[in-house]
């Protein structure tokens, strides 16, 4: 079962091909307890289709876009044509991460002695998804913060403690990345050198993190900060901005335009 009981129009879904016929393809939706859906022949691929089996076969894992969803009738139609390669790749990665998290939650529930481990795992997943958006982020945070992030999200303390041991054995710390987009301008006669010096001061104050600075179309620059420890990234970001501010003179201007955070999984 999914956190959404029924797919909605325009949703991207992961499906397994059950049968291939002349006029279309029947699939089961992996995220919706095997709910069946149909892919009309004209939506299997762009252009003329001579043989559907040139594009899909029984057992294939596909990503489709919902083009019709009738909950009362229990009918869902999909399109493979309306899914870009990037969307397909990202959706499959999201689905794999979801399964990985559910697997760890299920194992934790079993070890904690819950009767219905599947239900407990799904309920915990929904709580993590509501709090974190990406539940895998929550499990990764356990590596540095212990079970507290899970408990804050509403996961039962006993389950959170079991998860901690599982996470430490199965997950590698991600690379935490923070991008600071800054605008640096100098109206001094040696303005180019002044801008270079301000950016250099920031680079020198990296506080143990890996830092790169590159132009994003002057006068904007991106300061990319990376570390396996999120606290190091946070500390480095503050130190870099403070160091740059100290270097700013009367003829200079420094502005933090945007902050972006992401994780690179190894």
mmCIF file of C-alpha atoms in Angstrom:
data_model
loop_
_atom_site.group_PDB
_atom_site.id
_atom_site.type_symbol
_atom_site.label_atom_id
_atom_site.label_comp_id
_atom_site.label_asym_id
_atom_site.label_seq_id
_atom_site.Cartn_x
_atom_site.Cartn_y
_atom_site.Cartn_z
ATOM 1 C CA UNK A 1 0.000 0.000 0.000
ATOM 2 C CA UNK A 2 1.150 3.552 -0.722
ATOM 3 C CA UNK A 3 0.720 6.728 1.256
ATOM 4 C CA UNK A 4 -1.749 7.631 -1.553
ATOM 5 C CA UNK A 5 -4.515 4.962 -1.768
ATOM 6 C CA UNK A 6 -5.040 5.520 -5.486
ATOM 7 C CA UNK A 7 -2.877 7.162 -8.158
ATOM 8 C CA UNK A 8 -3.887 10.545 -9.536
ATOM 9 C CA UNK A 9 -3.822 11.857 -13.077
ATOM 10 C CA UNK A 10 -0.326 12.962 -14.142
ATOM 11 C CA UNK A 11 1.401 10.939 -11.380
ATOM 12 C CA UNK A 12 4.507 8.986 -12.315
ATOM 13 C CA UNK A 13 4.260 5.341 -11.258
ATOM 14 C CA UNK A 14 6.491 2.266 -11.347
ATOM 15 C CA UNK A 15 4.855 -0.787 -12.875
ATOM 16 C CA UNK A 16 5.630 -4.383 -13.820
ATOM 17 C CA UNK A 17 4.434 -5.654 -17.196
ATOM 18 C CA UNK A 18 1.995 -8.571 -16.763
ATOM 19 C CA UNK A 19 0.783 -9.187 -20.305
ATOM 20 C CA UNK A 20 1.422 -7.769 -23.763
ATOM 21 C CA UNK A 21 -1.345 -7.877 -26.352
ATOM 22 C CA UNK A 22 -1.889 -6.391 -29.784
ATOM 23 C CA UNK A 23 -3.896 -3.402 -28.560
ATOM 24 C CA UNK A 24 -2.102 -2.614 -25.322
ATOM 25 C CA UNK A 25 -0.248 -3.685 -22.210
ATOM 26 C CA UNK A 26 -1.517 -4.708 -18.787
ATOM 27 C CA UNK A 27 0.718 -3.849 -15.834
ATOM 28 C CA UNK A 28 0.622 -4.013 -12.041
ATOM 29 C CA UNK A 29 1.489 -0.883 -10.059
ATOM 30 C CA UNK A 30 4.344 -1.668 -7.669
ATOM 31 C CA UNK A 31 3.566 1.193 -5.296
ATOM 32 C CA UNK A 32 -0.147 0.411 -5.056
ATOM 33 C CA UNK A 33 -0.265 -3.210 -3.928
ATOM 34 C CA UNK A 34 -0.281 -4.545 -7.483
ATOM 35 C CA UNK A 35 -3.296 -2.535 -8.659
ATOM 36 C CA UNK A 36 -3.712 -3.228 -12.379
ATOM 37 C CA UNK A 37 -3.376 -0.533 -15.027
ATOM 38 C CA UNK A 38 -3.528 -0.443 -18.804
ATOM 39 C CA UNK A 39 -1.218 1.128 -21.382
ATOM 40 C CA UNK A 40 -2.978 1.680 -24.738
ATOM 41 C CA UNK A 41 -0.929 0.700 -27.788
ATOM 42 C CA UNK A 42 -0.638 4.340 -28.903
ATOM 43 C CA UNK A 43 0.971 5.237 -25.552
ATOM 44 C CA UNK A 44 3.623 2.513 -25.511
ATOM 45 C CA UNK A 45 6.016 4.556 -27.649
ATOM 46 C CA UNK A 46 6.173 7.556 -29.950
ATOM 47 C CA UNK A 47 5.758 7.031 -33.682
ATOM 48 C CA UNK A 48 4.516 3.994 -35.512
ATOM 49 C CA UNK A 49 4.581 0.716 -33.577
ATOM 50 C CA UNK A 50 5.030 -2.400 -35.690
ATOM 51 C CA UNK A 51 5.361 -4.826 -32.787
ATOM 52 C CA UNK A 52 4.657 -3.817 -29.168
ATOM 53 C CA UNK A 53 7.146 -6.442 -28.010
ATOM 54 C CA UNK A 54 9.923 -4.407 -29.574
ATOM 55 C CA UNK A 55 9.330 -1.950 -26.690
ATOM 56 C CA UNK A 56 7.993 -3.969 -23.713
ATOM 57 C CA UNK A 57 7.934 -7.588 -22.606
ATOM 58 C CA UNK A 58 6.370 -9.484 -19.715
ATOM 59 C CA UNK A 59 8.306 -8.874 -16.500
ATOM 60 C CA UNK A 60 9.743 -5.517 -17.614
ATOM 61 C CA UNK A 61 9.853 -2.720 -15.055
ATOM 62 C CA UNK A 62 8.470 0.490 -16.587
ATOM 63 C CA UNK A 63 7.668 4.027 -15.486
ATOM 64 C CA UNK A 64 4.372 5.426 -16.711
ATOM 65 C CA UNK A 65 2.450 8.666 -16.414
ATOM 66 C CA UNK A 66 -1.170 8.350 -15.292
ATOM 67 C CA UNK A 67 -3.438 9.671 -18.053
ATOM 68 C CA UNK A 68 -6.689 8.336 -16.579
ATOM 69 C CA UNK A 69 -7.572 7.443 -12.985
ATOM 70 C CA UNK A 70 -11.105 6.428 -12.031
ATOM 71 C CA UNK A 71 -11.134 5.374 -8.395
ATOM 72 C CA UNK A 72 -14.802 4.344 -8.414
ATOM 73 C CA UNK A 73 -14.231 1.915 -11.274
ATOM 74 C CA UNK A 74 -10.727 1.047 -10.143
ATOM 75 C CA UNK A 75 -9.364 1.824 -13.595
ATOM 76 C CA UNK A 76 -6.013 3.387 -14.376
ATOM 77 C CA UNK A 77 -4.494 4.107 -17.804
ATOM 78 C CA UNK A 78 -0.831 4.936 -18.297
ATOM 79 C CA UNK A 79 1.391 6.423 -20.953
ATOM 80 C CA UNK A 80 5.032 5.546 -21.495
ATOM 81 C CA UNK A 81 5.310 8.165 -24.249
ATOM 82 C CA UNK A 82 4.799 11.051 -21.832
ATOM 83 C CA UNK A 83 7.750 10.132 -19.584
ATOM 84 C CA UNK A 84 11.162 11.619 -20.332
ATOM 85 C CA UNK A 85 14.343 9.592 -19.818
ATOM 86 C CA UNK A 86 15.304 11.856 -16.901
ATOM 87 C CA UNK A 87 11.904 11.383 -15.260
ATOM 88 C CA UNK A 88 12.094 7.622 -15.766
ATOM 89 C CA UNK A 89 15.570 7.417 -14.223
ATOM 90 C CA UNK A 90 14.679 9.625 -11.239
ATOM 91 C CA UNK A 91 11.426 7.776 -10.560
ATOM 92 C CA UNK A 92 13.151 4.388 -10.593
ATOM 93 C CA UNK A 93 15.804 5.695 -8.201
ATOM 94 C CA UNK A 94 13.078 7.031 -5.888
ATOM 95 C CA UNK A 95 11.298 3.661 -6.018
ATOM 96 C CA UNK A 96 14.509 1.774 -5.192
ATOM 97 C CA UNK A 97 15.162 4.081 -2.232
ATOM 98 C CA UNK A 98 11.585 3.582 -1.026
ATOM 99 C CA UNK A 99 11.988 -0.195 -1.108
ATOM 100 C CA UNK A 100 15.307 0.037 0.696
ATOM 101 C CA UNK A 101 13.846 2.142 3.503
ATOM 102 C CA UNK A 102 10.783 -0.109 3.828
ATOM 103 C CA UNK A 103 13.050 -3.157 4.012
ATOM 104 C CA UNK A 104 15.020 -1.665 6.918
ATOM 105 C CA UNK A 105 11.833 -0.538 8.662
ATOM 106 C CA UNK A 106 10.343 -4.019 8.292
ATOM 107 C CA UNK A 107 13.476 -5.663 9.709
ATOM 108 C CA UNK A 108 13.497 -3.217 12.629
ATOM 109 C CA UNK A 109 9.824 -3.949 13.345
ATOM 110 C CA UNK A 110 10.516 -7.689 13.343
ATOM 111 C CA UNK A 111 13.465 -7.297 15.704
ATOM 112 C CA UNK A 112 11.401 -5.065 17.980
ATOM 113 C CA UNK A 113 8.779 -7.825 18.247
ATOM 114 C CA UNK A 114 5.840 -6.195 16.454
ATOM 115 C CA UNK A 115 3.164 -8.656 15.329
ATOM 116 C CA UNK A 116 2.456 -7.077 11.923
ATOM 117 C CA UNK A 117 5.869 -5.882 10.778
ATOM 118 C CA UNK A 118 4.610 -4.840 7.324
ATOM 119 C CA UNK A 119 1.922 -2.525 8.681
ATOM 120 C CA UNK A 120 4.281 -1.012 11.245
ATOM 121 C CA UNK A 121 6.911 -0.423 8.535
ATOM 122 C CA UNK A 122 4.436 1.283 6.196
ATOM 123 C CA UNK A 123 3.035 3.476 8.935
ATOM 124 C CA UNK A 124 6.548 4.536 9.966
ATOM 125 C CA UNK A 125 7.439 5.217 6.323
ATOM 126 C CA UNK A 126 4.442 7.549 5.955
ATOM 127 C CA UNK A 127 5.462 9.445 9.089
ATOM 128 C CA UNK A 128 9.014 9.855 7.829
ATOM 129 C CA UNK A 129 7.770 10.919 4.406
ATOM 130 C CA UNK A 130 5.510 13.565 5.935
ATOM 131 C CA UNK A 131 8.330 14.949 8.073
ATOM 132 C CA UNK A 132 11.332 14.568 5.768
ATOM 133 C CA UNK A 133 9.848 14.228 2.239
ATOM 134 C CA UNK A 134 12.601 11.691 1.480
ATOM 135 C CA UNK A 135 12.583 9.047 4.255
ATOM 136 C CA UNK A 136 16.110 7.922 3.325
ATOM 137 C CA UNK A 137 17.343 11.329 4.520
ATOM 138 C CA UNK A 138 15.950 10.530 7.957
ATOM 139 C CA UNK A 139 17.791 7.211 8.160
ATOM 140 C CA UNK A 140 21.046 8.839 7.038
ATOM 141 C CA UNK A 141 20.695 11.485 9.751
ATOM 142 C CA UNK A 142 20.613 8.658 12.313
ATOM 143 C CA UNK A 143 24.287 7.963 11.509
ATOM 144 C CA UNK A 144 25.276 11.259 13.175
ATOM 145 C CA UNK A 145 22.353 12.076 15.437
ATOM 146 C CA UNK A 146 21.173 8.700 16.706
ATOM 147 C CA UNK A 147 17.449 7.820 16.813
ATOM 148 C CA UNK A 148 16.289 11.359 17.697
ATOM 149 C CA UNK A 149 15.421 12.404 14.100
ATOM 150 C CA UNK A 150 13.156 9.346 13.798
ATOM 151 C CA UNK A 151 11.449 9.988 17.125
ATOM 152 C CA UNK A 152 10.856 13.638 16.184
ATOM 153 C CA UNK A 153 9.143 12.417 13.021
ATOM 154 C CA UNK A 154 6.751 10.316 15.114
ATOM 155 C CA UNK A 155 8.403 6.888 14.886
ATOM 156 C CA UNK A 156 7.955 4.746 18.000
ATOM 157 C CA UNK A 157 11.030 4.891 20.235
ATOM 158 C CA UNK A 158 11.462 1.112 20.353
ATOM 159 C CA UNK A 159 11.382 0.924 16.563
ATOM 160 C CA UNK A 160 13.766 3.890 16.285
ATOM 161 C CA UNK A 161 16.335 2.192 18.518
ATOM 162 C CA UNK A 162 16.268 -0.977 16.418
ATOM 163 C CA UNK A 163 16.564 1.115 13.259
ATOM 164 C CA UNK A 164 19.693 2.794 14.573
ATOM 165 C CA UNK A 165 21.588 -0.495 14.707
ATOM 166 C CA UNK A 166 20.354 -1.521 11.245
ATOM 167 C CA UNK A 167 21.181 1.822 9.659
ATOM 168 C CA UNK A 168 24.711 1.822 11.056
ATOM 169 C CA UNK A 169 25.287 -1.584 9.490
ATOM 170 C CA UNK A 170 23.672 -0.989 6.092
ATOM 171 C CA UNK A 171 24.046 2.674 5.133
ATOM 172 C CA UNK A 172 27.128 4.628 4.154
ATOM 173 C CA UNK A 173 27.233 8.298 5.131
ATOM 174 C CA UNK A 174 26.246 10.477 2.168
ATOM 175 C CA UNK A 175 28.186 13.526 1.042
ATOM 176 C CA UNK A 176 26.325 16.572 2.332
ATOM 177 C CA UNK A 177 26.512 19.479 -0.106
ATOM 178 C CA UNK A 178 25.591 23.105 0.451
ATOM 179 C CA UNK A 179 25.811 25.642 -2.371
ATOM 180 C CA UNK A 180 25.982 29.316 -1.463
ATOM 181 C CA UNK A 181 25.120 31.573 -4.375
ATOM 182 C CA UNK A 182 26.684 34.976 -3.692
ATOM 183 C CA UNK A 183 26.823 38.272 -5.538
ATOM 184 C CA UNK A 184 30.190 40.010 -5.171
ATOM 185 C CA UNK A 185 30.800 43.453 -6.678
ATOM 186 C CA UNK A 186 33.562 46.005 -6.163
ATOM 187 C CA UNK A 187 33.553 49.565 -7.454
ATOM 188 C CA UNK A 188 37.158 50.204 -6.412
ATOM 189 C CA UNK A 189 39.844 50.927 -9.009
ATOM 190 C CA UNK A 190 41.261 47.457 -8.350
ATOM 191 C CA UNK A 191 37.787 45.911 -8.312
ATOM 192 C CA UNK A 192 38.716 42.629 -9.998
ATOM 193 C CA UNK A 193 41.427 42.004 -7.421
ATOM 194 C CA UNK A 194 39.083 43.014 -4.595
ATOM 195 C CA UNK A 195 36.467 40.462 -5.712
ATOM 196 C CA UNK A 196 39.140 37.780 -5.980
ATOM 197 C CA UNK A 197 40.373 38.595 -2.468
ATOM 198 C CA UNK A 198 36.867 38.457 -0.955
ATOM 199 C CA UNK A 199 36.267 35.033 -2.507
ATOM 200 C CA UNK A 200 39.712 33.833 -1.426
ATOM 201 C CA UNK A 201 39.000 34.777 2.188
ATOM 202 C CA UNK A 202 35.916 32.601 2.037
ATOM 203 C CA UNK A 203 37.885 29.692 0.638
ATOM 204 C CA UNK A 204 40.463 30.003 3.426
ATOM 205 C CA UNK A 205 37.725 29.727 6.073
ATOM 206 C CA UNK A 206 36.404 26.353 4.924
ATOM 207 C CA UNK A 207 36.672 24.776 8.434
ATOM 208 C CA UNK A 208 37.593 21.255 7.316
ATOM 209 C CA UNK A 209 35.105 20.925 4.459
ATOM 210 C CA UNK A 210 35.922 20.546 0.769
ATOM 211 C CA UNK A 211 35.087 23.808 -1.004
ATOM 212 C CA UNK A 212 34.969 24.892 -4.640
ATOM 213 C CA UNK A 213 34.149 28.349 -5.965
ATOM 214 C CA UNK A 214 33.052 28.934 -9.531
ATOM 215 C CA UNK A 215 31.444 31.742 -11.483
ATOM 216 C CA UNK A 216 27.740 31.491 -12.297
ATOM 217 C CA UNK A 217 27.834 34.504 -14.570
ATOM 218 C CA UNK A 218 29.632 37.388 -12.861
ATOM 219 C CA UNK A 219 28.913 39.025 -10.482
ATOM 220 C CA UNK A 220 27.357 35.789 -9.162
ATOM 221 C CA UNK A 221 29.504 32.989 -7.793
ATOM 222 C CA UNK A 222 28.683 29.567 -6.352
ATOM 223 C CA UNK A 223 30.534 28.373 -3.261
ATOM 224 C CA UNK A 224 30.023 24.598 -3.086
ATOM 225 C CA UNK A 225 30.747 23.076 0.350
ATOM 226 C CA UNK A 226 31.011 19.287 0.832
ATOM 227 C CA UNK A 227 31.577 16.913 3.740
ATOM 228 C CA UNK A 228 30.336 13.583 5.080
ATOM 229 C CA UNK A 229 29.446 15.405 8.305
ATOM 230 C CA UNK A 230 26.470 17.794 7.974
ATOM 231 C CA UNK A 231 27.687 19.774 10.996
ATOM 232 C CA UNK A 232 30.993 20.456 9.249
ATOM 233 C CA UNK A 233 29.096 21.753 6.196
ATOM 234 C CA UNK A 234 26.920 24.022 8.321
ATOM 235 C CA UNK A 235 29.904 25.326 10.280
ATOM 236 C CA UNK A 236 31.934 25.919 7.120
ATOM 237 C CA UNK A 237 29.080 27.830 5.445
ATOM 238 C CA UNK A 238 28.836 30.233 8.392
ATOM 239 C CA UNK A 239 32.622 30.678 8.589
ATOM 240 C CA UNK A 240 32.919 31.358 4.865
ATOM 241 C CA UNK A 241 30.248 34.058 4.850
ATOM 242 C CA UNK A 242 31.693 35.724 7.966
ATOM 243 C CA UNK A 243 35.216 35.732 6.492
ATOM 244 C CA UNK A 244 33.979 37.270 3.255
ATOM 245 C CA UNK A 245 31.985 39.918 5.126
ATOM 246 C CA UNK A 246 35.087 40.922 7.074
ATOM 247 C CA UNK A 247 36.945 41.498 3.810
ATOM 248 C CA UNK A 248 34.224 43.696 2.276
ATOM 249 C CA UNK A 249 35.241 47.367 2.085
ATOM 250 C CA UNK A 250 33.353 50.605 1.531
ATOM 251 C CA UNK A 251 33.466 50.200 -2.255
ATOM 252 C CA UNK A 252 32.434 46.538 -2.207
ATOM 253 C CA UNK A 253 29.107 44.750 -2.123
ATOM 254 C CA UNK A 254 28.441 41.191 -0.928
ATOM 255 C CA UNK A 255 25.022 39.554 -1.011
ATOM 256 C CA UNK A 256 23.974 35.989 -0.215
ATOM 257 C CA UNK A 257 21.451 35.355 -2.996
ATOM 258 C CA UNK A 258 20.531 31.715 -2.429
ATOM 259 C CA UNK A 259 21.349 28.622 -0.368
ATOM 260 C CA UNK A 260 20.844 25.124 -1.780
ATOM 261 C CA UNK A 261 21.296 21.839 0.079
ATOM 262 C CA UNK A 262 21.468 18.318 -1.306
ATOM 263 C CA UNK A 263 23.030 14.926 -0.672
ATOM 264 C CA UNK A 264 25.274 12.837 -2.899
ATOM 265 C CA UNK A 265 24.922 9.160 -2.066
ATOM 266 C CA UNK A 266 27.941 6.921 -2.441
#
